[in-house]
Structures are given as structure tokens and as C-alpha cells.
mmCIF file of C-alpha atoms in Angstrom:
data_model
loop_
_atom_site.group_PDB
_atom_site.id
_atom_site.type_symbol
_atom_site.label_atom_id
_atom_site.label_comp_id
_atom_site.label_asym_id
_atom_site.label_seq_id
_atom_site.Cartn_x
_atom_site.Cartn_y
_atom_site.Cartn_z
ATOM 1 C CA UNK A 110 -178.284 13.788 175.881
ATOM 2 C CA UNK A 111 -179.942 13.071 173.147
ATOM 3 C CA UNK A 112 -183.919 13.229 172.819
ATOM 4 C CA UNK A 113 -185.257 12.306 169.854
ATOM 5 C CA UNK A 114 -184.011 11.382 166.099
ATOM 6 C CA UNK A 115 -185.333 11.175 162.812
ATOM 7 C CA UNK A 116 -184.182 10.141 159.520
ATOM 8 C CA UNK A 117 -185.581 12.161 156.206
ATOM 9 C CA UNK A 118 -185.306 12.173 152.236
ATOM 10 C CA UNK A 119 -186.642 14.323 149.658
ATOM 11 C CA UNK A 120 -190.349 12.316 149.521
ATOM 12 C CA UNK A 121 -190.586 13.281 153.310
ATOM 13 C CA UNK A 122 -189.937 11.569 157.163
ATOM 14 C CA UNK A 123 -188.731 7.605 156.610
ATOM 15 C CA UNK A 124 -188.565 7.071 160.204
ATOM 16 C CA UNK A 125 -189.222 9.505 163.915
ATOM 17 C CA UNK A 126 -189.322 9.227 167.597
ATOM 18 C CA UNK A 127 -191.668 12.209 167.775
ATOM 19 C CA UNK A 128 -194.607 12.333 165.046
ATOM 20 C CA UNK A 129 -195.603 16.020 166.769
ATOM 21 C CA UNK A 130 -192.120 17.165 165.680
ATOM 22 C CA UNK A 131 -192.265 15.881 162.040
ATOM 23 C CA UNK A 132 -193.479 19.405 160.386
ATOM 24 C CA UNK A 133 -190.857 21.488 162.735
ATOM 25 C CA UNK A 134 -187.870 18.754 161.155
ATOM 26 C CA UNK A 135 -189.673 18.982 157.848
ATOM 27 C CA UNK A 136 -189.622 22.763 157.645
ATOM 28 C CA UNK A 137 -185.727 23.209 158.922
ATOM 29 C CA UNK A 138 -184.223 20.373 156.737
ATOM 30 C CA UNK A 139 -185.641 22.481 153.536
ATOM 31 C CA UNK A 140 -182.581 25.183 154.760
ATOM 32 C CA UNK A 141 -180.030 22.462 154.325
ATOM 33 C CA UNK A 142 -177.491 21.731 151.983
ATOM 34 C CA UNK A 143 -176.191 18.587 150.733
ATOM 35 C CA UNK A 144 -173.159 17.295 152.930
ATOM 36 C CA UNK A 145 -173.821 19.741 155.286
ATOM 37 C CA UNK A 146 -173.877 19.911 158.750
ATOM 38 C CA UNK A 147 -176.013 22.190 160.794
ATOM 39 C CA UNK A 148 -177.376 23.248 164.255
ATOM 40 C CA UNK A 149 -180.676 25.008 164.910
ATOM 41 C CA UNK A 150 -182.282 26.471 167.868
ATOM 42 C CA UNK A 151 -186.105 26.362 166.834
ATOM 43 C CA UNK A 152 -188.752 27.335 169.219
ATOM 44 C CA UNK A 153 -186.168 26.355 172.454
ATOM 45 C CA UNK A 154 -185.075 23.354 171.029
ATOM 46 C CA UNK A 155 -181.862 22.302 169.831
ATOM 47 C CA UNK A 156 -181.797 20.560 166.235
ATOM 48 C CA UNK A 157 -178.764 19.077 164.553
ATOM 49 C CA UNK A 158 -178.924 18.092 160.918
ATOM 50 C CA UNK A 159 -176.341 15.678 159.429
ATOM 51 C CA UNK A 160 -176.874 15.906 155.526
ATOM 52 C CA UNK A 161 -175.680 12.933 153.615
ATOM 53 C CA UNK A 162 -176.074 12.593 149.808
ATOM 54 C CA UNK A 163 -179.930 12.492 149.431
ATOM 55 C CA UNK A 164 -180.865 11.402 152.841
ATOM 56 C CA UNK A 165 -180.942 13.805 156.528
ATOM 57 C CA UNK A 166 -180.230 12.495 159.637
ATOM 58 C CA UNK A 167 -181.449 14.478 162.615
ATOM 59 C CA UNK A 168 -181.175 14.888 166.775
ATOM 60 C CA UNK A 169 -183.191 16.885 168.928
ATOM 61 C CA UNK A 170 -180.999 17.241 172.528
ATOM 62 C CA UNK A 171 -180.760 18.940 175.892
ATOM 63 C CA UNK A 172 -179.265 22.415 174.945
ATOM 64 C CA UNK A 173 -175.940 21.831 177.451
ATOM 65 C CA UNK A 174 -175.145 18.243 174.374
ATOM 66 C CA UNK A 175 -172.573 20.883 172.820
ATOM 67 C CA UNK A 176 -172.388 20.109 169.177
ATOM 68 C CA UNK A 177 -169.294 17.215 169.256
ATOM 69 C CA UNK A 178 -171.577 14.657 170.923
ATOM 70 C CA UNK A 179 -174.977 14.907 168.776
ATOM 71 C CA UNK A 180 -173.071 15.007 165.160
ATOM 72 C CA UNK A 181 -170.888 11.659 166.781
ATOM 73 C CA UNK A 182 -174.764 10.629 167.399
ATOM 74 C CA UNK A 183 -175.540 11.133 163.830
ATOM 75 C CA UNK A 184 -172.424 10.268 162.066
ATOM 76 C CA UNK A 185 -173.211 6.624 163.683
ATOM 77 C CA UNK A 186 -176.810 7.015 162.763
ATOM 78 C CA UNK A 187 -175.609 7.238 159.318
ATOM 79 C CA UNK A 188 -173.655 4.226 159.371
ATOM 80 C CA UNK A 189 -176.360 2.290 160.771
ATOM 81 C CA UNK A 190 -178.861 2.939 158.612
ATOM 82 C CA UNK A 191 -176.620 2.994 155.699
ATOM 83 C CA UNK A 192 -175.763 -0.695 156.941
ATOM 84 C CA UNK A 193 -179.229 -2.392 157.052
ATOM 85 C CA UNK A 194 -179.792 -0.411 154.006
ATOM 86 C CA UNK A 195 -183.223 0.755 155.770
ATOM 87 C CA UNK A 196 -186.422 1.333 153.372
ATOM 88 C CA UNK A 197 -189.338 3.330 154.173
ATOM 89 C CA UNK A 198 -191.098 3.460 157.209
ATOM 90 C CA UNK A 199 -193.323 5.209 159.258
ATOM 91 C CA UNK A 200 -192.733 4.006 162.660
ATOM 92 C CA UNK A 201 -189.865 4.237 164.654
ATOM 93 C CA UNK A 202 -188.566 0.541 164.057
ATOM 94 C CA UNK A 203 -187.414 -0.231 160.682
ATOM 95 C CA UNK A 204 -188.178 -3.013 158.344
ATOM 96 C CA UNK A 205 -184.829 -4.545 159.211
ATOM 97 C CA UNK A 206 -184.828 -3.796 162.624
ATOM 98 C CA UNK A 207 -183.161 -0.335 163.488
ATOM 99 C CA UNK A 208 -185.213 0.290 166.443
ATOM 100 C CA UNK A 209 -184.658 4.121 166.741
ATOM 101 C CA UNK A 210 -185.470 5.172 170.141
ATOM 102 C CA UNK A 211 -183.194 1.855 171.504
ATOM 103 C CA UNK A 212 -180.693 3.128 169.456
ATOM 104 C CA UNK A 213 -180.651 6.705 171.087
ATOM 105 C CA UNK A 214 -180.840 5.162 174.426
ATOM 106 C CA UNK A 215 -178.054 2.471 174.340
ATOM 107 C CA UNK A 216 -175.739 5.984 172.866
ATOM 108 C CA UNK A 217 -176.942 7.727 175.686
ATOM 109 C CA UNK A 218 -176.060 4.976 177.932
ATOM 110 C CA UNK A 219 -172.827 5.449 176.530
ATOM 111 C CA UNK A 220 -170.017 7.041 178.349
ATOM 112 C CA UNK A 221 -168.437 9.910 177.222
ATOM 113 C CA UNK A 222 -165.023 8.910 177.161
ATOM 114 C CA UNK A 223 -163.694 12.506 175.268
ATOM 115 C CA UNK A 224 -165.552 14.171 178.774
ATOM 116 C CA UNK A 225 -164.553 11.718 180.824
ATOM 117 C CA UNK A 226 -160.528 12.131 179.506
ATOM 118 C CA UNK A 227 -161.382 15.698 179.745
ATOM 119 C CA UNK A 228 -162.084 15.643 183.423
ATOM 120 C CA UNK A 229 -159.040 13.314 183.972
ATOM 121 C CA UNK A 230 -156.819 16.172 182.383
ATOM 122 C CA UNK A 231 -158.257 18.830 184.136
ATOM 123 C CA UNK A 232 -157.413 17.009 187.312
ATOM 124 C CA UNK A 233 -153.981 16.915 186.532
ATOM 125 C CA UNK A 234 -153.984 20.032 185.474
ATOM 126 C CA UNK A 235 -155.416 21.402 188.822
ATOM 127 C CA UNK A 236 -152.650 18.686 190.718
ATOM 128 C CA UNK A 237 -149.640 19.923 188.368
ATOM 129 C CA UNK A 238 -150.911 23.831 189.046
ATOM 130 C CA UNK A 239 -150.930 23.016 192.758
ATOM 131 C CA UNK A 240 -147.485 21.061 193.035
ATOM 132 C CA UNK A 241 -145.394 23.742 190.810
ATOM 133 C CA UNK A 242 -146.938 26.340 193.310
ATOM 134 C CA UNK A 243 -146.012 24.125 195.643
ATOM 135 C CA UNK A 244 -142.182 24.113 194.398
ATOM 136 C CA UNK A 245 -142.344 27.526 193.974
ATOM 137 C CA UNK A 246 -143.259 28.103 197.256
ATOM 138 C CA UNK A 247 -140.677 26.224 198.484
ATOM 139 C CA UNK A 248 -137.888 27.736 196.155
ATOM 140 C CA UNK A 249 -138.899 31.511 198.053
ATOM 141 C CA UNK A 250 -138.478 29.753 201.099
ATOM 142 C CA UNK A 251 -135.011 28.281 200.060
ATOM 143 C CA UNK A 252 -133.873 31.377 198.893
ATOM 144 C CA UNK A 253 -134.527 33.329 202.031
ATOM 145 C CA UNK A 254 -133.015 30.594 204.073
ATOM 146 C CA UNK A 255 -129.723 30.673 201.997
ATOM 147 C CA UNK A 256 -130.349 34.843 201.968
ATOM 148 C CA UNK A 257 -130.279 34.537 206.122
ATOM 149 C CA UNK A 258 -127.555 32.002 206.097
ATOM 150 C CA UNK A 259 -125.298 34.203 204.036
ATOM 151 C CA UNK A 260 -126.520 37.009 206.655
ATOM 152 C CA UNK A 261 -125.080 35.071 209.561
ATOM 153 C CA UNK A 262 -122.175 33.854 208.053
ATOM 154 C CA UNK A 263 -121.243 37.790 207.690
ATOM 155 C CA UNK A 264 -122.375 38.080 210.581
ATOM 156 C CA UNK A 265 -120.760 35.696 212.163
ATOM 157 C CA UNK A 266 -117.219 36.678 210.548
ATOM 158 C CA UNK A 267 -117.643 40.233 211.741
ATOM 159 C CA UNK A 268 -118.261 38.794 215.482
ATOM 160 C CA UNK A 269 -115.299 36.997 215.488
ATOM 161 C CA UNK A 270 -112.912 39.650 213.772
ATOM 162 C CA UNK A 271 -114.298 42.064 216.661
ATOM 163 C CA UNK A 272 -113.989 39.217 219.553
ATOM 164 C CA UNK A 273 -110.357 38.523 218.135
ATOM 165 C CA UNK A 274 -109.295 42.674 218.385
ATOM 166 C CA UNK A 275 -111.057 42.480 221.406
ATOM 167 C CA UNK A 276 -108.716 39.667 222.635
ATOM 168 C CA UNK A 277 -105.881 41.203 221.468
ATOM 169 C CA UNK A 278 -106.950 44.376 223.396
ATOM 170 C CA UNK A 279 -107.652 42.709 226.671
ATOM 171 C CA UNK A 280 -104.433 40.337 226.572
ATOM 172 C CA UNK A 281 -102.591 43.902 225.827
ATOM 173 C CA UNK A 282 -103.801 45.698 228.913
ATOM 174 C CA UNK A 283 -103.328 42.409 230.835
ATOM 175 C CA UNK A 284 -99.907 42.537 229.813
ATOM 176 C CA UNK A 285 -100.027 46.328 230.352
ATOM 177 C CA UNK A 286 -101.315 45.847 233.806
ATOM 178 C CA UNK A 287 -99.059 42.981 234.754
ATOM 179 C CA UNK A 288 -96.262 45.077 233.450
ATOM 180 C CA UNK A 289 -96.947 47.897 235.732
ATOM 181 C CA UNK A 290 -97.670 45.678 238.492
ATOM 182 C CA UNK A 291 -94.200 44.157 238.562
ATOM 183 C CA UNK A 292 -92.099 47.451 237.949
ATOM 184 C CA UNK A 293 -94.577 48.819 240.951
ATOM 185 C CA UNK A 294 -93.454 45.989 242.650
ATOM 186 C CA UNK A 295 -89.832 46.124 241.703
ATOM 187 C CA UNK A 296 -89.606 49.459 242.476
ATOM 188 C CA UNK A 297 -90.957 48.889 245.970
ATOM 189 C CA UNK A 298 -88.688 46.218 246.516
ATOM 190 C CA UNK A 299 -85.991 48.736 244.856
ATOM 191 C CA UNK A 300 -86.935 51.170 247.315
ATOM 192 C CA UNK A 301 -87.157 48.866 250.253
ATOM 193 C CA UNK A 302 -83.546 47.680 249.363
ATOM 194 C CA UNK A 303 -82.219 50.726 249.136
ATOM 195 C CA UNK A 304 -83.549 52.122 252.334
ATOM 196 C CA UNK A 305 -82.384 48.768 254.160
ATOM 197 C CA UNK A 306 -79.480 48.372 252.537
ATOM 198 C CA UNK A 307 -78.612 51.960 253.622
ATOM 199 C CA UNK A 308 -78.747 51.476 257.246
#
């Protein structure tokens, strides 16, 4: 959020929000270069300078502004100024109406659409993480279920090539046992016949 801003030239301030802050701005714009842009941290406060042919445009903010936000502050600034072609002045309104400290509060007013689109794409982000975990998650699952499904289909196949021997075995000693059932049988009635058809 921006504080306060002030717009210099080599004869001095032309306009400020904060007179008490004019010899602090004056003293760290003497460090600048022409087109240059800068960032100070003076005494705990954040400056950024914006310096454009022979005039400085400066922004005093809250130390979590970052440095995209105050120098989009300033690079309007610029434009404005540069538009009403402002003059000298020592208050904080221009002679053509740049009203400084309306002008910092209708960009703070301002959303920040770059944080705001930031946000949004860290949501996704966090939603797109979540539902290709998700799929992954699901793919583990998958592949143990086809992993136990192949199991019991082995399984299974192994069952019923020992239920099948099995059934082979048993009908055999059915048959075995029926076999020997009838020739005990037949031999009895052998027997018997022979004994009664000997008398």
C-alpha cells in the first residue's frame, strides 16, 4: 500500500504528501541516476525512486508492497504528471489539479488484479495437485485390484485342474468299487450256483 508520494527536480521538492519527509527524499534522490529505478530502506522505511529525464518520482509504502506494485504506482505517476504538464508547487495539489494524496488513494483502492490472478492460479494449482493425487491414488488401487484379480484367476484355474483330477479320481474308485462289488457279487451268485446246481 502505498503511503506517501512526492515528485522532485534538480531546484528541489515540486510537490509532497509529507513535508517532514522532504529532507530524507531530498538526501536519497542525490544517489540516483537518470532513468533509473531504485528501492531504499532508510531509517525503516521503504522508498522507491522512479527517475525520469530531469524529474524523480517517489513512494514511500508498507514494507510487505514488494517492488512490482509501487514502480506500477510511479510509472502512472509519471504519466499523470507528464499529462497536465504540472508546474511548481508546494502543496500537495497541483496548479492543474493533480491532487496527490487522492491520487495514491483511488490506486490503493485499486485491486490488484496480477495478486488477485495470482491467487486464482494458486488455487488451481492446489485443485490440479489434489486431483492428480487423486488419480494416482486411484491408479495404485487399480493396479492391485487387477494384481488380485490375476491372483484369483490362477487361483481359480489351479482349483479347478485339482477338482477335475479329483473327479477323475473319485469316478475311478467308484468304478473301482462298483467293479468289485459286482464280481463279489457274481462270484457269490457263481458260488451259490454251483453249490445248488450240484445237488
Amino acid at each position: 500500500m502505498i503511503q506517501h508520494a512526492a515528485i522532485l527536480n534538480a531546484d528541489g521538492i515540486i510537490i509532497s504528501t509529507n513535508p517532514q519527509l522532504n529532507s530524507m527524499i531530498l538526501h536519497l534522490a542525490e544517489k540516483l541516476a537518470t532513468d533509473e529505478r531504485k528501492s531504499f530502506v532508510y531509517d525503516n522505511i521503504l522508498f522507491h525512486f522512479l527517475h525520469k529525464t530531469e524529474v524523480v518520482y517517489l513512494c514511500i509504502c508498507d514494507t510487505n508492497a514488494g517492488r512490482r506494485r509501487p514502480f506500477i504506482f510511479l510509472e502512472l505517476l509519471e504519466k499523470e504528471w507528464t499529462s497536465t504538464s504540472q508546474g511548481a508547487s508546494s502543496s500537495s495539489k497541483g496548479r492543474k489539479g493533480l491532487d496527490l494524496n487522492a491520487f495514491i488513494a483511488q490506486f490503493n483502492e485499486t485491486p490488484d488484479t496480477f495478486s488477485d490472478v495470482k491467487t486464482s492460479l494458486s488455487s488451481v494449482q492446489s485443485i490440479l495437485t489434489t486431483n492428480i493425487e487423486k488419480v494416482l491414488e486411484r491408479n495404485e488401487r487399480i493396479d492391485t485390484l487387477l494384481s488380485k484379480t490375476e491372483t484369483l484367476t490362477n487361483n481359480s484355474f489351479a482349483f479347478k485342474k485339482r477338482a477335475t483330477g479329483l473327479k477323475h479320481k473319485l469316478v475311478f474308485e467308484n468304478i473301482a468299487g462298483w467293479t468289485a462289488v459286482s464280481l463279489g457279487v457274481a462270484g457269490v451268485l457263481g458260488l451259490g450256483y454251483l453249490y445248488l446246481g450240484g445237488l
